[in-house]
C-alpha cells in the first residue's frame, strides 16, 4: 500500500447520497459565471483557503485587512476551548483573528503580522493554549502591547474576553462543551458588541456568575437546545431568548432568522460546522471576524445544506450576492457553492438541496446519479468526494471495472499499477510539499470504495452488482490508510540507539506507521532539546551526563499528532574525551546583607550549568 498502488486498494470509493455541499474562497476574489449559463441573474462564488487552517486564517486576514491592522487577536488553531469567544473582541478593535499552534508562531504568521503593522496583540487562553514563547515572538517583532486573556478554564477565559468589552447590555450564553453553537452566533455577537459567555449545561460557572453580578443585563441570548443549555439555567437568566434546534445546523438557521434584519447578504460565508475530528471550528472562527465587519451571515455546513437553510438563503440573496467558502474544497466542497447558485437561479440540483439526515461519506459532496435495473454508477472524484465526473453503466459480465473506467477517463498504468486518471497522478512522499509532509501526509493516490466501503480488491476484481456505486477518489493519504479500518490510536514509534554515551551526539528516529514524522519536537525529562525531526524523521540530540532519562518525541498538529516516550540509559563517555561538565559559575540569592549578632541567615547557591558533573558547594565565611 505504498508508492504506486496496484490496481488493488488505492482507489477509494465513496457513496454520496448528498444534496448540496458548500464551498469556499482562495485569496483573491474571482466571480464565477460558469454556472450561470444564459441566465440573466446569478449569484457569484469565491473561496478563501490555505494549505491548513493557519494559512487559511492568514488568507482571511489578507483579504479583510488589506491596508493593515493596529491590533490582532491570536488564538489556538487546534483547540477550540479558549478561542470561541474571540470574535467580539476582534470586532471592537477591527482586528483579524490569526490562528497559531500552541508552541510558536510560524514564519508566515510573523510575516503577516509585520505586513499588518500590528502594535497590539491579544493572546487568547493560558499557556496551555498558547505558550509564553508566542508572547516573546510578538514582542520580538515590535508589537508594543501584548496582553494575554486567559483563565483557569474555558469559562473564565470567556469572562476575561468579555471584560474587555464596554457598554454591555445584551449577552450570549453558549455551551462550553462544543464549538458549533458559538460559531453560529460569533459574527452577529461581534457586530452587536455582545460577549459570548461559555457555560456548563445545568449551571453557570462561578466566573460567569461573578461577571454578571454588577451588570445591568437587558437580554440574554441562549444558543442551542435544552440538551446543551438546560431549561433550569434558562430560567435564571435575564429576559432569556433561546435560539436553537434539533441539530447544530437548525440552531445556525434559527440564529440567522432571528437576526435577519441585522444582516447584509452581499456576502454569505460558508464554513464547516461538523466533522470526524471534533475540531472543525477553525475556518469559521477566523472568518467570523471578517464577516462581522460586513454584517454578513456565516452558514455552517457538513456535506449537505438543509432545505430550510437553502430556502432562507434564496429568499435573502440577490444577484449581487457572493457566496464565499472558508477553507479548501476538502472542508467545504465546491459542489455546495455550485448547487446554491443553481438553486438561487431556479435550476434543479439533481437530488435537491440536500438532506441533512443523509451526510456523505468523507469530507466531500455532490449528488450521485441513482441507478435502476441492471446498472451501476461509476464516480470519479477527488479530495474525499468532490465529484469530477460520473456515469451510469449497463452491467456487462464480460467487462471488469477497469474496462468501464477506460471508457470515461484517460488511465495511465505502469507494470500493472495505476499511475493516474485524467492527469491526476500518484505522488510519492518525496514529491509532497513541506507543508503536506509536516501535516502528516505520505502521498497522493487513487482509492477504491464500493457502496461507501473501502474495497480490498483490485479494480479488476471488484464485484459489481446491480445498484452498486463504485467510486474512485484521488486524495492525500496518511497513516489511517496503512492500518485496519476503525483504528483510532496513532501508531507512533521512537527509535533510539541501544548504546548512548554522555556528551556524545546521537540520532533518534520518530515514525508513524513506519513513515517519518516531520517536525516532531524532542525533549529530555520534560525539557526541550531545541531539536525537531527532519523530513526523514531524524533528529540529533546530546545528553551530557550519565543516568536514566525519559526521551519524548511529540507532534502538536497534523494527521500524526501525538507523542511517544522512551526510557534510555546513558553511560559515561569514553574514548572520545572526558564526560565531565565543569562548573562555570555559582550565584547566591543575595549579594549583600546586614545581620545582627546571633541571627541565622540562609543562603541559596545556584550552580551553572544545570548539568554540571559536580554541583557540591563548599561554604566558608570570615569576620571581615
Coordinates of C-alpha atoms in Angstrom, one line a residue:
X1 CA 0.0 0.0 0.0
X2 CA 2.8 2.4 -0.7
X3 CA 4.1 4.4 -3.7
X4 CA 2.3 3.3 -6.7
X5 CA -0.8 1.4 -5.8
X6 CA -1.6 -1.8 -7.6
X7 CA -4.9 -1.6 -9.2
X8 CA -5.6 -3.0 -5.8
X9 CA -6.5 -0.9 -3.0
X10 CA -5.5 2.6 -3.6
X11 CA -8.6 4.0 -5.3
X12 CA -11.2 4.7 -2.7
X13 CA -14.9 4.5 -3.2
X14 CA -17.3 6.8 -1.6
X15 CA -21.1 6.6 -1.8
X16 CA -22.6 10.1 -1.7
X17 CA -26.3 10.4 -1.2
X18 CA -25.9 14.1 -0.8
X19 CA -27.6 17.3 -1.6
X20 CA -25.8 20.5 -1.6
X21 CA -22.2 20.8 -0.3
X22 CA -20.8 24.2 0.5
X23 CA -17.6 25.6 -0.9
X24 CA -15.0 28.3 -0.2
X25 CA -12.6 31.1 -1.2
X26 CA -9.0 31.4 -2.0
X27 CA -7.0 34.6 -1.6
X28 CA -8.3 36.9 -4.2
X29 CA -11.9 37.3 -5.2
X30 CA -13.0 35.8 -8.5
X31 CA -16.5 36.0 -9.9
X32 CA -17.6 32.6 -11.2
X33 CA -20.0 33.0 -14.0
X34 CA -19.6 29.5 -15.4
X35 CA -22.7 28.2 -13.7
X36 CA -24.9 31.0 -14.9
X37 CA -25.2 29.8 -18.5
X38 CA -27.6 32.1 -20.3
X39 CA -29.3 33.3 -17.1
X40 CA -29.8 37.0 -16.7
X41 CA -29.2 36.8 -13.0
X42 CA -26.8 34.8 -10.9
X43 CA -25.0 34.8 -7.6
X44 CA -21.2 34.5 -7.6
X45 CA -18.9 32.3 -5.6
X46 CA -15.5 32.6 -4.1
X47 CA -13.1 30.8 -1.7
X48 CA -10.6 31.8 1.0
X49 CA -8.3 29.0 1.8
X50 CA -4.8 27.9 2.6
X51 CA -2.9 24.6 2.9
X52 CA -4.1 24.3 6.5
X53 CA -6.2 26.2 9.0
X54 CA -3.4 28.5 10.0
X55 CA -2.7 29.6 6.4
X56 CA -6.5 30.0 5.8
X57 CA -6.6 32.4 8.7
X58 CA -3.8 34.4 7.1
X59 CA -5.6 34.5 3.8
X60 CA -8.7 35.8 5.6
X61 CA -6.5 38.5 7.2
X62 CA -5.0 39.4 3.9
X63 CA -8.5 39.7 2.3
X64 CA -10.2 41.6 5.1
X65 CA -7.3 43.8 6.2
X66 CA -5.6 44.8 3.0
X67 CA -4.3 48.0 4.4
X68 CA -3.1 46.7 7.8
X69 CA -4.5 46.5 11.3
X70 CA -3.2 48.0 14.5
X71 CA -4.5 45.1 16.6
X72 CA -4.5 41.3 16.1
X73 CA -6.1 38.6 18.1
X74 CA -4.0 35.4 18.3
X75 CA -5.9 32.2 19.1
X76 CA -5.1 28.5 19.2
X77 CA -5.9 26.8 15.9
X78 CA -6.2 23.2 17.1
X79 CA -8.2 23.5 20.3
X80 CA -11.5 25.4 20.3
X81 CA -11.9 25.8 24.1
X82 CA -10.4 29.2 24.6
X83 CA -10.7 30.6 21.1
X84 CA -14.5 30.5 20.6
X85 CA -15.3 33.8 22.3
X86 CA -12.7 35.9 20.5
X87 CA -14.9 37.4 17.7
X88 CA -16.5 40.3 19.7
X89 CA -13.1 41.3 20.9
X90 CA -11.7 41.3 17.3
X91 CA -14.6 43.4 16.1
X92 CA -14.1 46.0 18.9
X93 CA -10.5 46.6 17.7
X94 CA -11.2 45.9 14.0
X95 CA -8.7 43.1 14.3
X96 CA -8.2 39.8 12.3
X97 CA -8.2 36.5 14.2
X98 CA -5.0 34.8 13.4
X99 CA -4.6 31.2 14.4
X100 CA -1.4 29.6 15.7
X101 CA 0.0 26.3 17.0
X102 CA 0.5 26.1 20.7
X103 CA 4.2 26.4 20.8
X104 CA 5.2 29.1 18.4
X105 CA 4.1 31.4 15.6
X106 CA 5.4 30.1 12.2
X107 CA 7.3 32.2 9.7
X108 CA 4.3 33.0 7.5
X109 CA 2.3 34.2 10.5
X110 CA 5.1 36.5 11.6
X111 CA 5.3 37.8 8.1
X112 CA 1.6 38.6 8.1
X113 CA 1.8 40.4 11.4
X114 CA 4.6 42.6 10.1
X115 CA 2.6 43.3 7.0
X116 CA -0.4 44.4 9.1
X117 CA 1.9 46.6 11.2
X118 CA 0.4 45.2 14.4
X119 CA 1.1 47.3 17.5
X120 CA -1.2 45.5 20.0
X121 CA -1.9 41.8 20.2
X122 CA -4.3 39.8 22.4
X123 CA -3.2 36.3 23.1
X124 CA -6.2 34.2 23.9
X125 CA -6.0 31.5 26.6
X126 CA -3.4 30.3 29.1
X127 CA 0.0 28.9 28.3
X128 CA -1.6 25.5 27.6
X129 CA -3.4 27.1 24.6
X130 CA -0.6 29.4 23.5
X131 CA 2.9 29.2 25.1
X132 CA 4.9 32.0 26.6
X133 CA 7.1 31.7 23.5
X134 CA 4.2 33.2 21.4
X135 CA 4.2 36.3 23.6
X136 CA 8.0 36.6 23.3
X137 CA 7.8 36.3 19.5
X138 CA 5.3 39.1 19.3
X139 CA 7.4 41.4 21.4
X140 CA 10.5 40.5 19.3
X141 CA 8.8 41.7 16.1
X142 CA 7.9 45.0 17.7
X143 CA 4.4 44.5 19.0
X144 CA 4.5 47.0 21.8
X145 CA 1.4 45.8 23.8
X146 CA 0.9 42.1 24.2
X147 CA -2.0 41.1 26.5
X148 CA -2.9 37.6 27.5
X149 CA -6.6 36.9 28.2
X150 CA -6.8 33.5 29.9
X151 CA -8.4 32.0 32.9
X152 CA -8.2 28.7 34.8
X153 CA -10.5 27.1 32.3
X154 CA -12.5 28.0 29.1
X155 CA -15.3 29.5 31.2
X156 CA -13.1 32.0 32.9
X157 CA -11.3 32.8 29.7
X158 CA -14.7 33.7 28.1
X159 CA -15.2 36.1 31.1
X160 CA -11.7 37.6 30.6
X161 CA -12.6 38.4 27.0
X162 CA -16.0 39.8 28.0
X163 CA -14.3 42.2 30.4
X164 CA -12.6 43.8 27.5
X165 CA -15.9 44.9 26.0
X166 CA -17.6 48.1 27.0
X167 CA -21.3 49.2 27.5
X168 CA -22.5 45.6 27.5
X169 CA -26.3 45.4 27.7
X170 CA -27.0 42.1 26.0
X171 CA -25.1 38.8 26.3
X172 CA -24.8 35.4 24.7
X173 CA -24.7 32.2 26.6
X174 CA -23.5 29.1 24.8
X175 CA -22.2 25.7 25.7
X176 CA -18.5 25.3 26.5
X177 CA -18.6 21.6 25.5
X178 CA -18.8 22.1 21.8
X179 CA -17.9 24.7 19.2
X180 CA -20.8 24.8 16.7
X181 CA -23.3 27.0 18.6
X182 CA -20.8 29.6 19.5
X183 CA -19.7 29.8 15.8
X184 CA -23.3 30.3 14.7
X185 CA -23.6 33.5 16.8
X186 CA -20.0 34.7 16.7
X187 CA -20.1 37.2 13.8
X188 CA -23.5 38.6 14.9
X189 CA -22.4 38.8 18.6
X190 CA -19.3 40.6 17.4
X191 CA -21.3 43.1 15.3
X192 CA -23.6 43.9 18.1
X193 CA -20.9 44.0 20.8
X194 CA -22.3 41.1 22.8
X195 CA -19.8 39.0 24.8
X196 CA -20.1 35.2 24.3
X197 CA -20.1 33.6 27.8
X198 CA -19.5 29.8 27.9
X199 CA -21.5 27.7 30.4
X200 CA -22.0 24.2 31.6
X201 CA -25.3 22.6 30.8
X202 CA -27.1 22.9 34.2
X203 CA -25.4 25.8 36.0
X204 CA -23.4 28.9 35.2
X205 CA -19.8 28.6 36.2
X206 CA -18.8 30.8 39.1
X207 CA -16.6 33.1 37.0
X208 CA -19.6 33.9 34.8
X209 CA -21.9 34.5 37.8
X210 CA -19.3 36.9 39.2
X211 CA -19.2 38.7 35.8
X212 CA -23.0 39.2 35.7
X213 CA -23.4 40.3 39.4
X214 CA -22.9 44.0 39.0
X215 CA -24.0 44.4 35.4
X216 CA -27.4 45.6 34.2
X217 CA -28.1 43.0 31.5
X218 CA -31.2 43.6 29.5
X219 CA -31.4 40.5 27.3
X220 CA -29.7 37.1 27.2
X221 CA -29.5 35.0 24.0
X222 CA -29.1 31.3 24.7
X223 CA -27.7 29.4 21.8
X224 CA -28.6 25.8 21.3
X225 CA -31.4 23.5 22.6
X226 CA -32.1 22.3 26.1
X227 CA -29.6 19.4 25.6
X228 CA -26.7 21.9 25.8
X229 CA -28.2 24.7 28.0
X230 CA -30.9 23.4 30.3
X231 CA -34.4 25.0 30.9
X232 CA -33.4 25.4 34.6
X233 CA -30.4 27.5 33.7
X234 CA -32.5 29.4 31.1
X235 CA -35.0 30.5 33.9
X236 CA -32.2 32.0 35.9
X237 CA -31.1 34.4 33.2
X238 CA -32.4 37.9 32.4
X239 CA -35.0 38.1 29.6
X240 CA -33.7 34.9 28.0
X241 CA -34.3 34.2 24.4
X242 CA -33.4 30.7 23.2
X243 CA -32.2 30.2 19.6
X244 CA -31.8 26.5 19.0
X245 CA -32.9 23.5 17.1
X246 CA -32.6 19.7 16.9
X247 CA -29.2 19.9 15.2
X248 CA -26.3 22.4 15.1
X249 CA -27.5 23.4 11.6
X250 CA -31.0 24.0 12.8
X251 CA -29.5 26.3 15.5
X252 CA -27.4 28.1 12.9
X253 CA -30.6 28.8 10.9
X254 CA -32.5 29.9 14.0
X255 CA -29.8 32.5 14.7
X256 CA -29.8 33.8 11.1
X257 CA -33.5 34.1 11.1
X258 CA -33.7 35.9 14.4
X259 CA -31.1 38.5 13.3
X260 CA -32.0 38.7 9.7
X261 CA -32.7 42.4 9.8
X262 CA -29.1 43.0 11.1
X263 CA -27.5 41.0 8.3
X264 CA -26.2 42.2 4.9
X265 CA -26.4 39.4 2.3
X266 CA -24.0 41.0 -0.1
X267 CA -21.5 38.3 1.1
X268 CA -22.6 34.9 2.5
X269 CA -19.8 33.0 4.2
X270 CA -20.0 29.2 4.3
X271 CA -17.9 27.2 6.8
X272 CA -17.5 23.7 8.1
X273 CA -19.6 23.1 11.2
X274 CA -19.1 19.4 11.7
X275 CA -16.6 16.6 11.1
X276 CA -14.9 13.4 12.3
X277 CA -12.2 15.1 14.3
X278 CA -14.3 17.4 16.5
X279 CA -12.0 20.4 15.8
X280 CA -13.5 21.7 12.6
X281 CA -14.1 25.1 14.1
X282 CA -11.0 26.9 12.8
X283 CA -12.1 28.4 9.5
X284 CA -15.4 29.6 10.8
X285 CA -13.7 31.3 13.7
X286 CA -11.2 33.1 11.6
X287 CA -14.0 34.1 9.1
X288 CA -16.3 35.4 11.9
X289 CA -14.1 38.4 12.4
X290 CA -14.2 39.2 8.7
X291 CA -18.0 38.5 8.5
X292 CA -18.6 40.8 11.4
X293 CA -17.0 43.8 9.6
X294 CA -19.5 43.3 6.8
X295 CA -22.6 42.2 8.9
X296 CA -22.5 39.1 6.8
X297 CA -24.1 35.7 7.7
X298 CA -21.9 32.7 8.4
X299 CA -23.6 29.4 7.3
X300 CA -22.4 26.2 8.8
X301 CA -22.5 23.0 6.8
X302 CA -21.3 19.4 6.8
X303 CA -21.6 17.7 3.4
X304 CA -25.1 19.0 2.8
X305 CA -27.2 22.0 3.3
X306 CA -30.6 21.6 4.9
X307 CA -33.5 22.5 2.6
X308 CA -34.8 25.2 5.1
X309 CA -31.4 26.8 5.2
X310 CA -31.1 26.8 1.4
X311 CA -34.6 28.3 1.2
X312 CA -33.7 31.0 3.7
X313 CA -30.6 32.0 1.7
X314 CA -32.5 32.0 -1.6
X315 CA -35.1 34.4 -0.1
X316 CA -32.5 36.8 1.1
X317 CA -29.7 36.6 -1.5
X318 CA -29.6 38.8 -4.6
X319 CA -27.9 38.6 -8.0
X320 CA -25.1 40.7 -6.4
X321 CA -24.5 38.1 -3.6
X322 CA -21.1 36.5 -3.4
X323 CA -21.0 33.1 -1.7
X324 CA -17.6 32.7 0.0
X325 CA -16.3 29.4 1.2
X326 CA -14.0 29.5 4.2
X327 CA -11.4 26.7 3.7
X328 CA -10.4 24.4 0.9
X329 CA -12.6 22.0 -1.1
X330 CA -11.9 19.1 1.3
X331 CA -13.5 21.3 4.0
X332 CA -16.3 23.0 2.0
X333 CA -16.8 21.1 -1.2
X334 CA -17.2 23.1 -4.4
X335 CA -20.5 21.4 -5.3
X336 CA -22.1 23.1 -2.3
X337 CA -21.5 26.5 -3.8
X338 CA -22.4 25.4 -7.2
X339 CA -25.7 23.9 -6.1
X340 CA -26.6 27.0 -4.1
X341 CA -26.0 29.2 -7.1
X342 CA -28.1 26.9 -9.3
X343 CA -30.8 26.8 -6.7
X344 CA -30.9 30.6 -6.5
X345 CA -31.3 30.7 -10.2
X346 CA -34.2 28.3 -10.1
X347 CA -32.3 25.3 -11.6
X348 CA -32.7 21.7 -10.5
X349 CA -29.9 20.4 -8.3
X350 CA -30.3 16.7 -9.4
X351 CA -31.4 15.5 -6.0
X352 CA -32.5 18.5 -4.0
X353 CA -30.8 21.0 -1.8
X354 CA -29.7 18.2 0.5
X355 CA -30.9 16.0 3.3
X356 CA -29.1 16.7 6.5
X357 CA -30.0 13.3 7.7
X358 CA -28.0 11.6 4.9
X359 CA -24.5 13.0 5.1
X360 CA -22.0 11.8 2.6
X361 CA -19.1 9.6 3.4
X362 CA -15.8 11.5 4.0
X363 CA -15.4 15.3 3.5
X364 CA -16.7 15.8 0.0
X365 CA -20.0 16.4 -1.5
X366 CA -22.1 16.1 -4.6
X367 CA -25.1 14.2 -5.9
X368 CA -24.6 10.6 -7.1
X369 CA -26.8 9.7 -10.0
X370 CA -29.2 6.9 -8.9
X371 CA -29.2 3.6 -10.6
X372 CA -32.1 1.5 -11.9
X373 CA -32.3 -2.1 -13.2
X374 CA -29.2 -3.9 -14.3
X375 CA -26.9 -0.8 -13.9
X376 CA -24.3 0.6 -11.6
X377 CA -22.8 4.1 -11.2
X378 CA -19.1 4.8 -11.6
X379 CA -17.9 8.0 -9.9
X380 CA -14.5 9.7 -10.3
X381 CA -13.8 12.2 -7.5
X382 CA -11.0 13.9 -5.6
X383 CA -10.3 15.2 -2.1
X384 CA -12.7 12.7 -0.4
X385 CA -15.7 13.3 -2.6
X386 CA -15.7 16.4 -4.9
X387 CA -17.1 14.8 -8.0
X388 CA -15.2 15.2 -11.2
X389 CA -17.4 13.0 -13.4
X390 CA -19.8 10.1 -13.1
X391 CA -21.7 7.8 -15.4
X392 CA -24.3 5.1 -15.2
X393 CA -23.3 1.8 -17.0
X394 CA -25.3 -1.2 -18.0
X395 CA -23.6 -4.2 -16.4
X396 CA -21.8 -6.4 -19.0
X397 CA -20.5 -9.6 -17.4
X398 CA -17.6 -9.7 -20.0
X399 CA -16.2 -6.5 -18.6
X400 CA -14.4 -5.6 -15.3
X401 CA -14.4 -2.2 -13.6
X402 CA -11.2 -1.1 -15.3
X403 CA -12.8 -1.6 -18.7
X404 CA -15.7 0.8 -17.7
X405 CA -13.2 3.3 -16.3
X406 CA -11.2 3.5 -19.5
X407 CA -14.4 4.4 -21.5
X408 CA -14.8 7.6 -19.4
X409 CA -11.3 8.6 -18.4
X410 CA -7.7 8.5 -19.6
X411 CA -6.0 6.0 -17.4
X412 CA -2.2 5.6 -17.2
X413 CA -0.5 2.4 -16.0
X414 CA 2.9 1.0 -15.4
X415 CA 3.7 -2.6 -14.9
X416 CA 0.2 -3.3 -13.7
X417 CA -0.1 -0.3 -11.5
X418 CA -2.5 2.7 -12.0
X419 CA -0.4 5.8 -12.0
X420 CA -3.0 8.4 -13.0
X421 CA -6.5 9.2 -14.1
X422 CA -7.2 12.2 -16.3
X423 CA -3.8 13.7 -15.4
X424 CA -4.2 13.3 -11.7
X425 CA -1.1 11.2 -11.0
X426 CA 0.1 9.4 -7.9
X427 CA 2.6 11.4 -5.8
X428 CA 5.1 9.8 -3.5
X429 CA 6.1 11.2 -0.2
X430 CA 9.2 12.7 -1.8
X431 CA 7.0 14.7 -4.2
X432 CA 4.9 16.3 -1.5
X433 CA 5.3 19.9 -0.3
X434 CA 6.9 20.6 3.0
X435 CA 3.6 21.7 4.4
X436 CA 1.9 18.5 3.4
X437 CA 4.7 16.4 4.9
X438 CA 4.6 18.4 8.1
X439 CA 0.8 17.8 8.1
X440 CA 1.5 14.1 8.3
X441 CA 0.6 13.1 4.7
X442 CA 2.6 10.3 2.9
X443 CA 1.4 10.7 -0.7
X444 CA -1.5 11.4 -3.1
X445 CA -3.2 8.4 -4.7
X446 CA -6.3 6.8 -6.0
X447 CA -8.5 4.8 -3.7
X448 CA -11.4 2.4 -4.4
X449 CA -14.7 2.4 -2.5
X450 CA -17.7 0.2 -3.3
X451 CA -21.0 1.3 -1.9
X452 CA -19.3 3.5 0.7
X453 CA -16.8 0.9 2.0
X454 CA -13.2 0.7 1.0
X455 CA -12.5 -2.2 -1.3
X456 CA -9.7 -4.6 -0.5
X457 CA -9.8 -6.0 -4.1
X458 CA -8.1 -4.6 -7.1
X459 CA -10.2 -2.6 -9.5
X460 CA -10.3 -5.5 -12.0
X461 CA -11.6 -7.8 -9.2
X462 CA -14.3 -5.6 -7.8
X463 CA -17.6 -7.4 -7.7
X464 CA -20.1 -5.1 -9.3
X465 CA -23.8 -5.8 -8.6
X466 CA -26.9 -4.1 -9.9
X467 CA -27.5 -0.8 -8.0
X468 CA -23.8 -0.6 -6.9
X469 CA -21.9 2.7 -6.7
X470 CA -18.1 2.4 -7.5
X471 CA -16.1 5.5 -6.5
X472 CA -12.5 6.2 -7.5
X473 CA -11.3 9.0 -5.2
X474 CA -8.0 10.9 -5.5
X475 CA -6.7 12.3 -2.3
X476 CA -3.8 12.7 0.1
X477 CA -3.3 9.8 2.4
X478 CA -1.9 9.3 5.9
X479 CA -1.4 6.6 8.5
X480 CA -5.1 5.7 8.6
X481 CA -4.7 4.2 5.1
X482 CA -2.0 1.8 6.4
X483 CA -4.0 0.5 9.3
X484 CA -7.1 -1.7 9.8
X485 CA -10.4 0.2 9.5
X486 CA -11.5 1.7 12.8
X487 CA -8.0 2.1 14.2
X488 CA -8.0 5.3 16.3
X489 CA -4.7 5.1 18.2
X490 CA -2.0 7.0 16.3
X491 CA 0.8 4.3 15.7
X492 CA 3.8 6.4 16.8
X493 CA 7.2 5.0 17.4
X494 CA 10.5 6.3 18.6
X495 CA 13.8 4.5 17.8
X496 CA 16.9 5.3 19.9
X497 CA 20.3 3.6 19.8
X498 CA 20.9 0.9 22.4
X499 CA 24.2 2.4 23.4
X500 CA 24.4 6.1 24.3
X501 CA 27.4 7.8 25.8
X502 CA 27.2 11.1 27.7
X503 CA 28.5 14.1 25.9
X504 CA 28.1 12.5 22.5
X505 CA 25.5 13.3 19.9
X506 CA 23.1 10.5 18.9
X507 CA 20.2 10.3 16.4
X508 CA 16.6 9.4 17.2
X509 CA 14.0 8.5 14.7
X510 CA 10.3 9.4 15.1
X511 CA 7.9 7.4 12.9
X512 CA 4.1 6.9 12.4
X513 CA 3.1 3.5 10.9
X514 CA 6.7 3.2 9.8
X515 CA 6.6 6.6 8.0
X516 CA 8.8 9.5 9.1
X517 CA 7.2 12.2 11.3
X518 CA 8.4 15.6 10.1
X519 CA 8.5 18.5 12.7
X520 CA 8.4 16.5 15.9
X521 CA 9.9 18.2 19.0
X522 CA 12.3 16.2 21.1
X523 CA 12.6 16.7 24.8
X524 CA 14.5 15.0 27.6
X525 CA 13.0 14.7 31.1
X526 CA 10.4 17.3 30.1
X527 CA 13.0 19.9 28.9
X528 CA 13.2 20.9 25.3
X529 CA 16.4 20.0 23.4
X530 CA 15.7 22.5 20.7
X531 CA 15.8 19.7 18.1
X532 CA 13.0 18.8 15.7
X533 CA 12.8 15.9 13.4
X534 CA 13.6 16.4 9.7
X535 CA 11.8 15.0 6.7
X536 CA 13.2 11.6 7.4
X537 CA 12.0 11.7 11.0
X538 CA 15.5 12.1 12.4
X539 CA 16.9 14.4 15.0
X540 CA 20.3 14.6 16.7
X541 CA 20.5 15.3 20.5
X542 CA 23.1 15.1 23.2
X543 CA 22.8 14.1 26.8
X544 CA 25.7 15.4 28.8
X545 CA 25.6 13.3 32.0
X546 CA 25.2 9.6 32.6
X547 CA 22.0 8.2 34.1
X548 CA 18.4 7.2 33.1
X549 CA 16.3 9.7 31.1
X550 CA 12.9 9.9 29.5
X551 CA 13.2 11.0 25.9
X552 CA 9.9 12.2 24.4
X553 CA 9.0 12.9 20.7
X554 CA 5.9 15.0 20.2
X555 CA 4.0 16.4 17.3
X556 CA 1.4 19.1 18.2
X557 CA -0.5 19.2 15.0
X558 CA -1.2 17.3 11.8
X559 CA -2.6 13.8 11.0
X560 CA 0.3 12.3 13.0
X561 CA -0.4 14.4 16.1
X562 CA 0.7 12.8 19.3
X563 CA 3.6 11.8 21.4
X564 CA 5.7 8.8 22.4
X565 CA 8.2 8.4 25.3
X566 CA 11.1 6.1 25.7
X567 CA 13.4 5.5 28.7
X568 CA 17.1 5.5 27.8
X569 CA 20.2 4.7 29.9
X570 CA 23.3 6.9 29.2
X571 CA 26.7 5.7 30.2
X572 CA 29.8 7.7 30.9
X573 CA 31.6 8.9 27.8
X574 CA 34.8 7.1 26.8
X575 CA 37.3 7.2 24.1
X576 CA 36.1 10.5 22.9
X577 CA 37.3 12.6 25.9
X578 CA 36.0 13.3 29.3
X579 CA 32.3 13.4 30.0
X580 CA 32.9 15.8 33.0
X581 CA 30.9 19.0 32.7
X582 CA 32.7 21.8 34.5
X583 CA 31.1 24.4 36.8
X584 CA 31.1 27.8 35.1
X585 CA 29.6 29.9 37.9
X586 CA 28.0 30.0 41.3
X587 CA 25.4 32.7 42.1
X588 CA 24.0 33.4 45.6
X589 CA 20.4 34.6 46.1
X590 CA 21.7 37.7 47.8
X591 CA 25.0 39.6 47.4
X592 CA 24.8 41.9 50.4
X593 CA 23.1 41.7 53.8
X594 CA 23.4 43.3 57.3
X595 CA 22.9 40.9 60.2
X596 CA 22.5 41.3 63.9
X597 CA 24.7 39.2 66.1
X598 CA 23.2 35.8 66.8
X599 CA 20.8 35.8 63.8
X600 CA 20.8 33.0 61.2
X601 CA 20.9 33.7 57.5
X602 CA 20.0 31.0 54.9
X603 CA 21.7 31.4 51.6
X604 CA 20.9 29.6 48.3
X605 CA 23.5 28.9 45.7
X606 CA 22.7 28.3 42.1
X607 CA 25.3 26.3 40.2
X608 CA 25.7 26.8 36.4
X609 CA 25.3 24.9 34.2
X610 CA 22.4 22.9 35.5
X611 CA 24.0 19.7 34.1
X612 CA 27.4 20.3 35.8
X613 CA 29.0 17.0 36.9
X614 CA 29.8 18.1 40.5
X615 CA 27.4 20.6 41.9
X616 CA 28.6 20.4 45.5
X617 CA 29.2 23.8 47.1
X618 CA 31.9 24.4 49.7
X619 CA 30.8 27.1 52.1
X620 CA 33.1 29.3 54.1
X621 CA 32.8 32.6 56.0
X622 CA 35.0 35.2 57.7
X623 CA 34.5 38.0 60.1
X624 CA 35.7 40.6 57.5

